[in-house]
Amino acid sequence: MTNYSNLLSLIPLLPILSAVILLFSNPSRLWVSILAVGSITSVALISSFLNYVYWQQTDFILKASLGNWISIAELSISFGLYLDSLSLVMITIISGVGALIHLYSTGFMSQDKSFKRYFIYLNLFVSAMLFLVLADNLLLLYLGWEGVGLCSYLLIGFWYQDKNNNLAANKAFLMTRIGDTAMAIGLFLLFTHLGTLDIQEIQVKAHTVWSLSDNTIASICCLLLLGGAVGKSAQFPLQNWLPDAMAGPTPVSALIHAATMVTAGIYLIARNSQLFQLAPDVLYVIALIGTFTLLLGASAAMVQSDLKRILAYSTISQLGYMFLALGVGASASAVFHLMTHAFFKALLFLSAGALIYSLHHEHNIFKMGGLFKKLPVVTVSFAIGCSALASLPFTSGFFSKELILEQVVASGHITLWWAAVLGAFITAFYSARLFFIVFLGQAQLSPDTTPTKSMSLALIILCLFSLLGGVQPSGLISLMPPLHADNLTNLQHWLPIILPFIAISFAWWIFKKSQFGRTHTSLLQGIHQLLKSGWAFDHIYQTIFIQPFKYLCQLNQYDVIDLFYRFIEKVSCILNNTFSQFQNGQLRSYNASLVIFCILAFAWFISGELIK
Amino acid sequence: MIPVSWILFLSLSLFSIGIFGVLARRNLLFILISLELMLNAVVILFIAGSRYHSSSIANSDGQIMYLLVLTLAASEIAVGLSLVISMYRQHHHLDIDKLNKLRD
């Protein structure tokens, strides 16, 4: 077992080691690629080996420690790693998809000047995420959490010469920061009440300290943790940083959307699912947030014209499905959907990247068209990615999304089920729309470069995963038992299967009449604009938060509090000036003032006597 | 006998002349002389007071006070004059409007 522990501690250390080596040396591009890709690939190999060892075992736990971190009185925090079936699934996704994205990046970024910087950030990103999912205490998890936030900031603003990229990076950083602050407060609260930050101990102790009937503080803790998850996973109301985060290089978007960053929130809630069971109200809130976000994301994705923004909104929507699953208590299906989503969203983003790479950074889908003959590999991978996103039968997305819908029915939330089915319809619709517009129809732009070999290789491997990855890891089911769904009606069983086909036919019909990208009435135009801006949340936040804040700043630009102190200062200055006039060194004026004072004093005294 | 109000008036006039001298003259020496005038005005007041408050000549408190003040004035003027002399040696003039170095 100790050997395996050593292997486990290698997992987060290898990428960070490679980042440090790259930081302090100046190797050639080839060596940068070998080091960066090699470190993540070896992590991927280690995790597949661990998968091989533990695939059949349902309840295994592997622990490792990298030393002590903080040790003060009753607070003792170590760099402890904890591997069970949940974190095993997570590290497999992160390292596997991460390695493919690294491989792909060597081709995509080959022309970039800051090749080395890019891979340092990327390695750090993966390492932080691995720390996050392997942490055995919430503080180490929080360290990874912040590391992920930092790296996403650096990578979104990677092309820092463009001011818009910096603004997008700032937006992502600040909006996730709101959630992070809530989460930090949640950690403090948990520590005060439970006296520990160890994740497993928290799950056990929470059930002894709190109960379902006395769960006020538990609910508050869960809400605060949820705040962190909402920020990182781009859920309502902190969802609008994600579409702007497209400013970074496309493989980075793939990494953020598939393997790292946005999955952190799902992981946090799934990891603490026993704690969240103490707060059914919070779970219901999670389900509501998920449902609202999945509709919001899907409807916004329906009208976008920027290729990457479509994918970004679809990520928001798919994350909404995961939150819905978490909210109805089906954490296992949430993590399962996280896994399949990682495969097909990485595939979609990487093929989008290949498309953009071939078309000279063209993002507008209405300028593309008829590309299926010229870019066969990209077309096939896009087709597979879209069908998995639309959850056509027997793709990976089908199994996980069906499972989530089934679990929602089993939990008894029929309204939420209808909303989720509507979301599935819209999802299939916009995936079909995206595919038709880009690859079929009139050819407009012609690609002049084809994707490099490393890019094609990554795409093909991800295609296989997206098609065949719909196998739920058995360990998850035993760790987080799903609800029993045996009371499905025929409608509930068949509607989600048939619906994607209806949506695709509908999209095909509209496409044939070439109605995409056109609006006729002003009402439709208005709805189109509203949806395109992501339900105008940017605008709302601008009016509610940013403008009042700016107004207050404007008011306070001379420091209102300081005015009082400056007044005191001014008065004493005036007094000083006045009285220093009298001290002029002229003996005769001193004498005169003395005489005047005496005369006045006598006059006052005498007048007082007279009145008496 | 001279009415006491006359003496008061004399004392007040002397004192005012002294004050005027202190305020108006620039020469340090004349300021010292004016101060002496003011002392004398006060002393006259003492003598007049003691004369006014006693029926017989036996009360000589005022005269004793006069001797005391005279001694004080003599010693004071000795110190003052020596300062004036040393100041004159340094600055070669006694104009107090120009002797305002204490301020800085």
XYZ file of C-alpha atoms in Angstrom:
716
model
C 0.000 0.000 0.000
C 2.868 2.406 0.761
C 4.004 2.213 -2.828
C 0.621 3.349 -3.942
C 0.784 6.206 -1.444
C 4.015 7.369 -3.035
C 2.348 7.196 -6.430
C -0.545 9.217 -5.062
C 1.715 11.964 -3.760
C 3.415 12.104 -7.152
C 0.135 13.001 -8.843
C -0.169 16.674 -7.811
C 3.605 17.127 -7.480
C 4.666 16.211 -11.023
C 2.904 19.083 -12.812
C 4.032 21.665 -10.260
C 7.579 20.302 -10.490
C 7.538 20.655 -14.244
C 6.168 24.201 -13.895
C 8.999 25.112 -11.503
C 11.646 23.602 -13.771
C 10.227 25.483 -16.744
C 10.154 28.672 -14.704
C 13.843 28.566 -13.795
C 15.282 27.217 -17.016
C 15.147 28.232 -20.608
C 14.769 25.120 -22.725
C 13.933 24.973 -26.406
C 10.322 24.671 -27.530
C 10.638 20.957 -28.053
C 11.848 20.423 -24.497
C 9.132 22.665 -23.106
C 6.552 20.486 -24.842
C 8.175 17.268 -23.726
C 8.417 18.390 -20.112
C 4.933 19.914 -19.864
C 3.076 17.233 -21.761
C 5.213 14.489 -20.257
C 4.457 15.473 -16.674
C 0.692 15.529 -17.203
C 0.789 12.353 -19.287
C 2.641 10.529 -16.535
C 0.034 11.740 -14.073
C -2.610 10.400 -16.435
C -0.788 7.079 -16.606
C -0.526 6.907 -12.826
C -4.220 7.587 -12.457
C -5.140 4.983 -15.042
C -2.943 2.525 -13.159
C -4.762 3.402 -9.939
C -7.995 2.952 -11.851
C -6.815 -0.465 -12.948
C -6.004 -1.400 -9.362
C -9.207 -0.093 -7.872
C -11.730 -0.531 -10.682
C -13.377 -3.536 -9.135
C -13.099 -2.418 -5.529
C -16.013 -0.389 -4.303
C -14.742 0.939 -1.002
C -11.077 1.702 -0.969
C -9.269 4.621 0.566
C -5.716 5.645 -0.161
C -3.980 8.270 1.918
C -0.706 10.114 1.584
C 0.859 13.032 3.363
C 3.266 15.573 1.998
C 4.121 16.954 5.422
C 2.743 19.382 7.947
C 1.435 22.730 6.923
C -0.005 24.513 9.951
C 0.171 23.330 13.529
C -1.152 25.684 16.201
C -2.775 24.459 19.410
C -5.875 22.506 18.378
C -5.575 23.430 14.700
C -3.378 21.038 12.809
C -3.407 21.024 9.042
C -1.279 18.850 6.842
C -0.727 18.526 3.154
C -2.755 15.334 3.287
C -4.018 13.596 0.171
C -7.094 11.401 0.216
C -8.150 9.151 -2.608
C -11.484 7.419 -2.812
C -13.646 6.563 -5.782
C -14.896 10.145 -6.145
C -11.441 11.709 -6.219
C -10.216 8.844 -8.406
C -12.814 9.731 -11.031
C -11.871 13.376 -10.724
C -8.113 12.899 -11.087
C -8.704 10.607 -14.052
C -10.762 13.257 -15.809
C -8.391 16.061 -14.916
C -5.198 14.310 -15.870
C -6.636 12.494 -18.884
C -8.397 15.443 -20.469
C -5.616 17.726 -19.227
C -2.965 15.631 -20.957
C -4.892 15.671 -24.238
C -5.300 19.431 -23.992
C -1.587 19.823 -23.314
C -0.799 17.678 -26.326
C -3.188 19.706 -28.436
C -1.718 22.983 -27.182
C 1.739 22.106 -28.479
C 0.223 22.369 -31.939
C -2.185 25.213 -31.292
C 0.303 27.511 -29.581
C 3.304 26.648 -31.756
C 3.367 30.118 -33.318
C 3.033 31.973 -30.018
C 5.930 33.956 -28.569
C 5.164 33.087 -24.942
C 5.174 29.341 -25.477
C 6.975 28.603 -22.212
C 4.846 30.944 -20.089
C 1.718 29.281 -21.478
C 2.827 25.825 -20.394
C 3.933 27.010 -16.957
C 0.454 28.386 -16.346
C -1.169 25.269 -17.766
C 0.875 22.941 -15.561
C 0.187 25.049 -12.496
C -3.497 25.039 -13.343
C -3.670 21.251 -13.489
C -1.576 20.906 -10.359
C -3.830 23.268 -8.393
C -6.868 21.348 -9.558
C -5.299 18.040 -8.551
C -4.554 19.465 -5.098
C -8.157 20.592 -4.924
C -9.644 17.181 -5.593
C -7.108 15.210 -3.598
C -7.100 17.380 -0.468
C -8.133 15.608 2.698
C -8.950 18.856 4.488
C -10.946 21.864 3.429
C -8.058 24.296 3.863
C -5.841 22.461 1.388
C -8.857 22.244 -0.879
C -9.202 25.992 -0.524
C -5.531 26.414 -1.451
C -6.108 24.476 -4.648
C -9.337 26.406 -5.153
C -7.487 29.727 -5.036
C -4.670 28.341 -7.177
C -7.212 27.419 -9.819
C -8.697 30.907 -9.614
C -5.273 32.496 -9.996
C -4.277 30.345 -12.966
C -7.579 30.961 -14.704
C -6.952 34.687 -14.270
C -3.481 34.362 -15.757
C -4.657 32.239 -18.673
C -7.770 34.231 -19.561
C -5.588 37.318 -19.692
C -2.819 35.400 -21.429
C -2.724 37.730 -24.430
C -2.345 40.660 -22.097
C -1.592 43.268 -24.767
C -5.304 43.455 -25.549
C -7.142 45.439 -22.902
C -10.386 43.478 -23.372
C -8.641 40.269 -22.365
C -7.460 41.900 -19.155
C -10.971 43.094 -18.416
C -12.331 39.587 -18.970
C -9.659 38.154 -16.693
C -10.474 40.708 -14.009
C -14.154 39.938 -14.327
C -13.593 36.202 -13.939
C -11.305 36.735 -10.972
C -13.557 39.197 -9.159
C -16.782 37.284 -9.704
C -15.333 34.009 -8.482
C -13.807 35.959 -5.593
C -17.308 36.815 -4.346
C -18.026 33.098 -4.079
C -14.613 32.359 -2.584
C -15.211 34.832 0.215
C -18.480 33.135 1.085
C -16.703 29.807 1.068
C -13.911 31.059 3.341
C -16.503 32.266 5.855
C -18.164 28.857 5.569
C -14.864 27.191 6.445
C -14.431 29.397 9.525
C -17.961 28.602 10.636
C -17.455 24.871 10.155
C -14.223 25.015 12.131
C -15.796 26.933 15.023
C -18.665 24.491 15.319
C -17.016 21.192 14.490
C -13.433 21.926 15.543
C -11.931 20.250 12.488
C -11.381 20.912 8.826
C -10.747 17.313 7.831
C -13.351 16.528 5.183
C -14.171 13.000 6.328
C -14.327 14.023 9.984
C -16.659 16.874 9.064
C -19.096 14.460 7.419
C -19.148 12.270 10.514
C -19.153 15.010 13.132
C -21.818 17.037 11.360
C -24.300 14.211 11.921
C -23.503 14.019 15.638
C -23.497 17.775 16.289
C -26.455 18.722 14.130
C -29.621 16.920 13.192
C -32.334 17.410 10.603
C -34.578 19.146 13.117
C -31.833 21.442 14.375
C -29.996 22.449 11.249
C -29.887 26.240 11.178
C -26.111 26.476 11.416
C -25.637 23.493 9.137
C -27.822 25.240 6.564
C -25.801 28.441 6.863
C -22.534 26.514 6.416
C -23.955 24.707 3.394
C -25.217 27.957 1.894
C -21.787 29.554 2.272
C -20.083 26.560 0.691
C -22.706 26.694 -2.044
C -21.735 30.336 -2.590
C -18.200 29.231 -3.378
C -19.442 26.471 -5.670
C -21.794 28.843 -7.469
C -18.948 31.265 -8.147
C -16.505 28.670 -9.450
C -19.051 26.670 -11.426
C -20.608 29.739 -13.019
C -24.145 29.233 -11.768
C -26.811 31.866 -11.322
C -26.260 34.561 -9.947
C -22.499 34.492 -10.599
C -22.670 32.965 -14.071
C -21.724 35.791 -16.383
C -17.948 35.617 -16.061
C -17.790 32.408 -18.076
C -18.782 33.693 -21.549
C -16.216 36.495 -21.172
C -13.580 33.991 -20.122
C -13.442 32.989 -23.800
C -10.831 35.738 -24.202
C -8.058 33.251 -23.471
C -6.547 30.778 -25.931
C -9.058 28.098 -26.982
C -7.303 25.127 -25.322
C -7.480 27.098 -22.085
C -11.229 27.403 -22.528
C -11.332 23.676 -23.030
C -9.346 23.164 -19.851
C -11.490 25.569 -17.837
C -14.732 24.082 -19.131
C -13.890 20.432 -19.144
C -11.252 19.368 -16.702
C -10.503 22.107 -14.225
C -12.079 25.183 -12.668
C -15.817 24.887 -13.298
C -15.971 21.303 -12.103
C -14.559 22.404 -8.750
C -17.938 23.588 -7.487
C -19.629 20.292 -8.396
C -16.820 18.408 -6.704
C -17.068 20.515 -3.538
C -20.763 19.756 -3.103
C -20.424 16.103 -4.068
C -17.519 15.744 -1.634
C -19.569 17.233 1.186
C -22.807 15.530 0.166
C -23.326 14.070 3.629
C -23.070 17.510 5.153
C -25.519 18.854 2.596
C -27.986 16.081 3.439
C -28.453 17.813 6.776
C -29.843 20.838 4.966
C -32.655 19.741 2.624
C -33.659 23.366 2.060
C -30.214 24.184 0.725
C -30.395 21.132 -1.522
C -33.662 22.405 -2.899
C -32.031 25.801 -3.487
C -29.235 24.028 -5.373
C -31.791 22.240 -7.556
C -33.592 25.518 -8.264
C -30.351 27.333 -9.097
C -29.377 24.448 -11.380
C -32.700 24.457 -13.204
C -32.747 28.203 -13.645
C -29.158 28.250 -14.873
C -29.639 25.400 -17.299
C -32.561 27.204 -18.918
C -30.698 30.504 -18.909
C -27.563 29.000 -20.450
C -29.420 26.963 -23.037
C -31.623 29.826 -24.189
C -28.641 32.181 -24.410
C -26.657 29.607 -26.390
C -29.519 29.405 -28.874
C -28.918 32.885 -30.336
C -25.176 33.523 -30.047
C -23.162 34.099 -33.174
C -19.696 33.658 -31.650
C -18.627 30.016 -31.818
C -16.910 30.023 -28.439
C -19.710 31.886 -26.683
C -22.188 29.200 -27.795
C -20.001 26.596 -26.168
C -19.554 28.744 -23.062
C -23.284 29.130 -22.555
C -23.762 25.439 -23.187
C -21.245 24.745 -20.411
C -23.223 26.956 -18.056
C -26.318 25.019 -19.007
C -24.700 21.590 -18.580
C -23.315 22.655 -15.206
C -26.897 23.549 -14.381
C -27.826 19.903 -14.996
C -25.110 18.822 -12.596
C -26.366 21.239 -9.936
C -29.877 19.944 -10.468
C -28.627 16.404 -9.936
C -26.748 17.462 -6.794
C -29.850 19.251 -5.570
C -32.091 16.208 -5.871
C -29.504 14.166 -4.006
C -28.065 12.245 -6.931
C -24.423 13.213 -6.529
C -23.217 10.126 -8.362
C -25.099 11.067 -11.531
C -23.823 14.645 -11.212
C -20.235 13.424 -11.161
C -21.022 10.995 -13.983
C -22.376 13.827 -16.105
C -19.346 15.890 -15.121
C -17.180 13.118 -16.560
C -19.023 12.730 -19.866
C -19.349 16.490 -20.147
C -15.593 16.798 -19.679
C -15.075 14.462 -22.630
C -17.470 15.993 -25.107
C -16.944 19.606 -24.067
C -13.174 19.223 -24.344
C -13.769 17.652 -27.756
C -16.049 20.493 -28.822
C -13.688 23.186 -27.630
C -10.643 21.571 -29.154
C -12.365 21.108 -32.497
C -13.610 24.688 -32.257
C -10.001 25.636 -31.605
C -8.893 23.693 -34.672
C -11.571 25.454 -36.679
C -10.500 28.875 -35.428
C -6.854 27.937 -36.012
C -7.593 27.033 -39.628
C -9.717 30.095 -40.282
C -7.399 32.793 -38.944
C -9.124 33.452 -35.635
C -12.581 33.820 -37.120
C -15.205 33.340 -34.379
C -18.414 34.279 -36.158
C -20.339 31.173 -37.169
C -22.298 33.021 -39.851
C -19.066 33.620 -41.755
C -18.337 29.898 -41.777
C -20.273 27.266 -43.698
C -19.776 24.253 -45.888
C -16.597 23.282 -44.119
C -17.300 19.532 -43.977
C -15.383 18.713 -47.124
C -12.309 20.707 -46.265
C -11.852 19.739 -42.643
C -13.001 16.120 -42.294
C -11.397 15.382 -38.920
C -12.827 18.521 -37.363
C -16.231 17.819 -38.886
C -16.381 14.303 -37.504
C -15.229 15.362 -34.066
C -17.656 18.264 -34.027
C -20.462 15.954 -35.056
C -19.644 13.544 -32.270
C -19.293 16.350 -29.736
C -22.587 17.905 -30.755
C -24.467 14.633 -30.679
C -23.089 13.882 -27.217
C -24.106 17.375 -26.114
C -27.559 16.847 -27.612
C -27.563 13.453 -25.858
C -28.388 11.369 -28.907
C -28.800 7.724 -27.865
C -25.643 5.710 -27.177
C -23.302 8.662 -26.964
C -21.750 9.320 -23.572
C -23.871 12.393 -22.887
C -27.013 10.339 -23.400
C -26.351 7.981 -20.509
C -25.467 10.641 -17.990
C -28.245 13.063 -18.892
C -30.866 10.303 -18.939
C -29.651 9.258 -15.534
C -30.011 12.779 -14.186
C -33.541 13.121 -15.595
C -34.455 9.738 -14.145
C -33.130 10.751 -10.737
C -35.082 13.985 -10.850
C -38.260 12.000 -11.419
C -37.323 9.626 -8.618
C -36.886 12.544 -6.232
C -40.425 13.684 -7.059
C -39.689 17.146 -8.462
C -41.898 16.914 -11.546
C -41.776 20.657 -12.343
C -37.996 20.608 -12.325
C -38.118 17.543 -14.565
C -40.198 19.390 -17.153
C -37.793 22.336 -17.015
C -34.828 20.002 -17.478
C -36.524 18.295 -20.424
C -37.221 21.680 -21.985
C -33.522 22.482 -21.439
C -32.593 19.213 -23.164
C -34.760 20.163 -26.129
C -33.086 23.585 -26.407
C -29.672 21.959 -26.011
C -30.281 19.598 -28.898
C -31.660 22.496 -30.919
C -28.661 24.763 -30.517
C -26.144 21.946 -31.009
C -27.851 21.114 -34.308
C -27.989 24.804 -35.263
C -24.273 25.192 -34.538
C -23.332 22.148 -36.562
C -25.547 22.965 -39.553
C -24.427 26.571 -39.837
C -20.734 25.848 -39.519
C -20.339 22.723 -41.607
C -23.234 22.589 -44.057
C -24.688 25.151 -46.405
C -22.854 27.683 -48.503
C -19.084 27.647 -48.306
C -17.760 31.078 -47.410
C -14.331 31.150 -45.808
C -11.836 28.558 -46.947
C -9.291 27.204 -44.491
C -5.650 27.586 -45.485
C -4.029 25.450 -42.823
C -5.092 22.097 -41.512
C -4.737 21.090 -37.858
C -1.345 19.685 -36.881
C -0.853 16.007 -36.081
C -0.813 16.512 -32.319
C -4.112 18.352 -32.553
C -5.726 15.647 -34.668
C -4.468 12.945 -32.337
C -5.993 14.647 -29.309
C -9.261 15.091 -31.195
C -9.470 11.435 -32.224
C -8.825 10.175 -28.697
C -11.471 12.530 -27.324
C -13.905 11.356 -30.017
C -13.549 7.820 -28.732
C -14.102 8.944 -25.159
C -17.141 11.004 -26.099
C -18.698 8.091 -27.895
C -17.817 5.314 -25.501
C -17.303 7.110 -22.212
C -20.836 6.544 -20.983
C -19.931 4.012 -18.346
C -20.633 5.091 -14.835
C -17.727 4.317 -12.516
C -18.963 1.639 -10.133
C -17.179 3.107 -7.146
C -19.301 6.227 -7.304
C -22.549 4.349 -6.875
C -21.448 2.718 -3.678
C -19.973 5.945 -2.344
C -23.043 8.038 -3.117
C -26.003 5.691 -3.556
C -28.484 6.885 -6.215
C -32.221 7.075 -5.725
C -34.346 4.178 -6.877
C -36.310 5.011 -9.951
C -38.765 2.273 -10.793
C -41.906 4.332 -11.085
C -41.154 5.996 -14.418
C -44.150 6.448 -16.666
C -43.853 5.767 -20.370
C -43.834 9.467 -21.104
C -41.040 10.098 -18.642
C -39.096 7.242 -20.120
C -39.422 7.967 -23.816
C -39.779 11.728 -24.059
C -36.112 12.555 -23.271
C -35.009 9.978 -25.841
C -37.241 11.219 -28.639
C -36.921 14.916 -27.898
C -33.395 15.445 -29.317
C -34.530 14.030 -32.660
C -37.503 16.384 -32.766
C -35.228 19.292 -31.881
C -32.734 18.376 -34.585
C -35.444 17.993 -37.221
C -36.857 21.337 -36.155
C -33.402 22.923 -36.473
C -32.962 21.270 -39.869
C -36.310 22.655 -41.030
C -35.354 26.187 -39.977
C -31.912 25.761 -41.501
C -33.358 24.621 -44.841
C -35.521 27.715 -44.957
C -32.286 29.588 -44.086
C -33.945 31.432 -41.241
C -31.062 31.311 -38.799
C -29.472 34.648 -38.077
C -32.556 36.528 -39.208
C -35.320 38.080 -37.228
C -38.466 39.539 -38.668
C -40.566 41.273 -36.061
C -39.326 43.767 -33.539
C -40.595 41.582 -30.699
C -38.444 38.691 -31.866
C -35.582 41.116 -32.297
C -35.978 42.245 -28.708
C -36.092 38.691 -27.365
C -33.093 37.856 -29.506
C -31.126 40.754 -28.042
C -32.148 39.835 -24.505
C -31.100 36.211 -24.951
C -27.909 37.138 -26.735
C -26.743 39.252 -23.825
C -27.295 36.286 -21.487
C -30.580 37.658 -20.139
C -28.883 41.042 -19.704
C -27.272 40.089 -16.424
C -24.198 42.157 -17.217
C -26.435 45.138 -17.590
C -28.360 44.390 -14.404
C -25.197 44.049 -12.338
C -23.888 47.209 -13.937
C -26.936 49.128 -12.712
C -27.371 47.464 -9.341
C -23.791 47.197 -8.147
C -21.226 48.930 -10.293
C -22.914 52.253 -10.887
C -23.960 52.860 -7.266
C -20.454 51.892 -6.241
C -18.949 54.320 -8.703
C -21.376 56.994 -7.508
C -20.321 56.434 -3.908
C -16.690 56.586 -4.952
C -17.398 59.840 -6.711
C -18.982 61.210 -3.549
C -16.177 60.017 -1.395
C -13.305 60.992 -3.632
C -12.219 63.646 -1.100
C -12.577 61.241 1.829
C -15.653 62.321 3.757
C -14.302 61.100 7.100
C -11.049 62.970 6.575
C -12.916 66.252 6.152
C -13.437 66.408 9.917
C -9.741 65.954 10.681
C -8.775 68.361 7.973
C -11.137 70.909 9.551
C -9.333 70.579 12.895
C -6.039 71.011 11.119
C -7.252 74.102 9.295
C -8.607 75.744 12.471
C -5.352 75.245 14.332
C -3.464 76.670 11.361
C -5.637 79.767 11.390
C -5.190 80.166 15.136
C -1.458 79.747 14.754
C -1.278 82.373 12.023
C -3.410 84.783 14.012
C -1.448 84.511 17.209
C 1.951 84.452 15.607
C 1.131 87.950 14.343
C 1.455 89.164 17.914
C 4.855 87.655 18.415
C 6.703 90.047 16.169
C 9.782 90.649 18.308
C 8.898 94.326 18.733
C 9.289 95.120 22.387
C 7.090 98.199 22.101
C 4.146 96.264 20.728
C 4.469 93.760 23.578
C 4.398 96.674 25.976
C 1.428 98.179 24.214
C -0.546 94.933 24.463
C 0.330 94.728 28.148
C -0.908 98.238 28.711
C -4.060 97.698 26.727
C -4.766 94.521 28.686
C -4.271 96.320 32.010
C -6.518 99.166 30.973
C -9.215 96.758 29.839
C -8.900 94.685 33.008
C -9.212 97.783 35.167
C -12.130 99.014 33.142
C -13.864 95.673 33.513
C -13.129 95.530 37.253
C -14.264 99.079 37.871
C -17.394 98.704 35.824
C -18.207 95.591 37.866
C -17.724 97.534 41.064
C -19.899 100.365 39.806
C -22.786 98.055 38.949
C -22.605 96.627 42.442
C -2.740 120.296 53.674
C -2.712 119.240 50.063
C -5.855 117.302 49.100
C -5.131 113.653 48.403
C -6.766 113.821 44.962
C -4.039 116.215 43.799
C -1.383 113.720 44.751
C -3.320 110.939 43.007
C -3.532 113.118 39.954
C 0.218 113.818 40.098
C 0.935 110.093 40.430
C -1.357 109.242 37.534
C 0.243 111.906 35.338
C 3.739 110.669 36.164
C 2.679 107.057 35.481
C 1.101 107.995 32.148
C 4.193 109.937 31.129
C 6.224 106.844 32.034
C 3.955 104.569 29.982
C 4.090 106.971 27.095
C 7.876 106.998 27.326
C 8.041 103.182 27.397
C 5.733 102.900 24.396
C 6.943 105.790 22.303
C 10.704 105.939 22.762
C 12.950 103.703 20.697
C 16.081 104.188 22.659
C 16.527 101.522 25.312
C 18.115 104.024 27.673
C 15.081 106.293 27.615
C 12.785 103.305 28.199
C 14.740 102.553 31.371
C 14.398 106.165 32.483
C 10.650 106.043 31.796
C 10.423 102.891 33.900
C 12.036 104.802 36.765
C 9.409 107.492 36.348
C 6.656 104.887 36.652
C 8.266 103.473 39.814
C 8.360 106.910 41.306
C 4.714 107.466 40.440
C 3.810 104.308 42.325
C 5.940 105.287 45.307
C 4.243 108.675 45.524
C 0.969 106.775 45.670
C 2.307 104.745 48.613
C 3.288 107.850 50.543
C 0.035 109.592 49.821
C -1.841 106.479 50.898
C -0.083 106.171 54.216
C -0.610 109.891 54.837
C -4.277 109.648 54.000
C -5.034 106.623 56.149
C -3.359 107.841 59.354
C -4.320 110.865 61.431
C -0.845 111.444 62.954
C 2.549 111.782 61.336
C 3.650 108.630 63.221
C 2.567 106.272 60.357
C 5.613 106.090 58.128
C 4.830 102.857 56.239
C 4.763 104.720 52.930
C 8.214 106.219 53.464
C 9.624 102.781 54.351
C 8.081 101.428 51.202
C 9.685 104.314 49.311
C 13.138 103.361 50.640
C 12.537 99.712 49.667
C 11.451 100.635 46.142
C 14.395 103.038 45.810
C 16.826 100.250 46.701
C 15.118 97.891 44.292
C 15.167 100.506 41.553
C 18.829 101.191 42.131
C 19.769 97.534 41.853
C 17.450 97.029 38.900
C 18.915 99.991 37.060
C 22.426 98.719 37.802
C 21.650 95.387 36.139
C 19.688 97.088 33.364
C 22.401 99.607 32.594
C 25.098 96.997 32.475
C 22.963 95.011 29.976
C 22.412 98.168 27.967
C 26.156 98.843 27.871
C 27.008 95.327 26.741
C 24.259 95.523 24.143
C 25.634 98.822 22.894
C 29.069 97.273 22.581
C 27.674 94.500 20.452
C 25.309 96.394 18.193
C 26.580 99.972 18.357
C 23.070 101.282 18.723
C 20.158 100.938 21.160
C 17.173 101.023 18.828
C 14.799 98.393 20.160
C 12.873 98.199 16.906
C 15.960 96.701 15.367
C 16.830 94.595 18.390
C 14.206 91.949 17.674
C 16.442 88.910 17.368
C 14.655 87.121 20.200
C 11.837 86.283 17.892
C 13.750 83.927 15.697
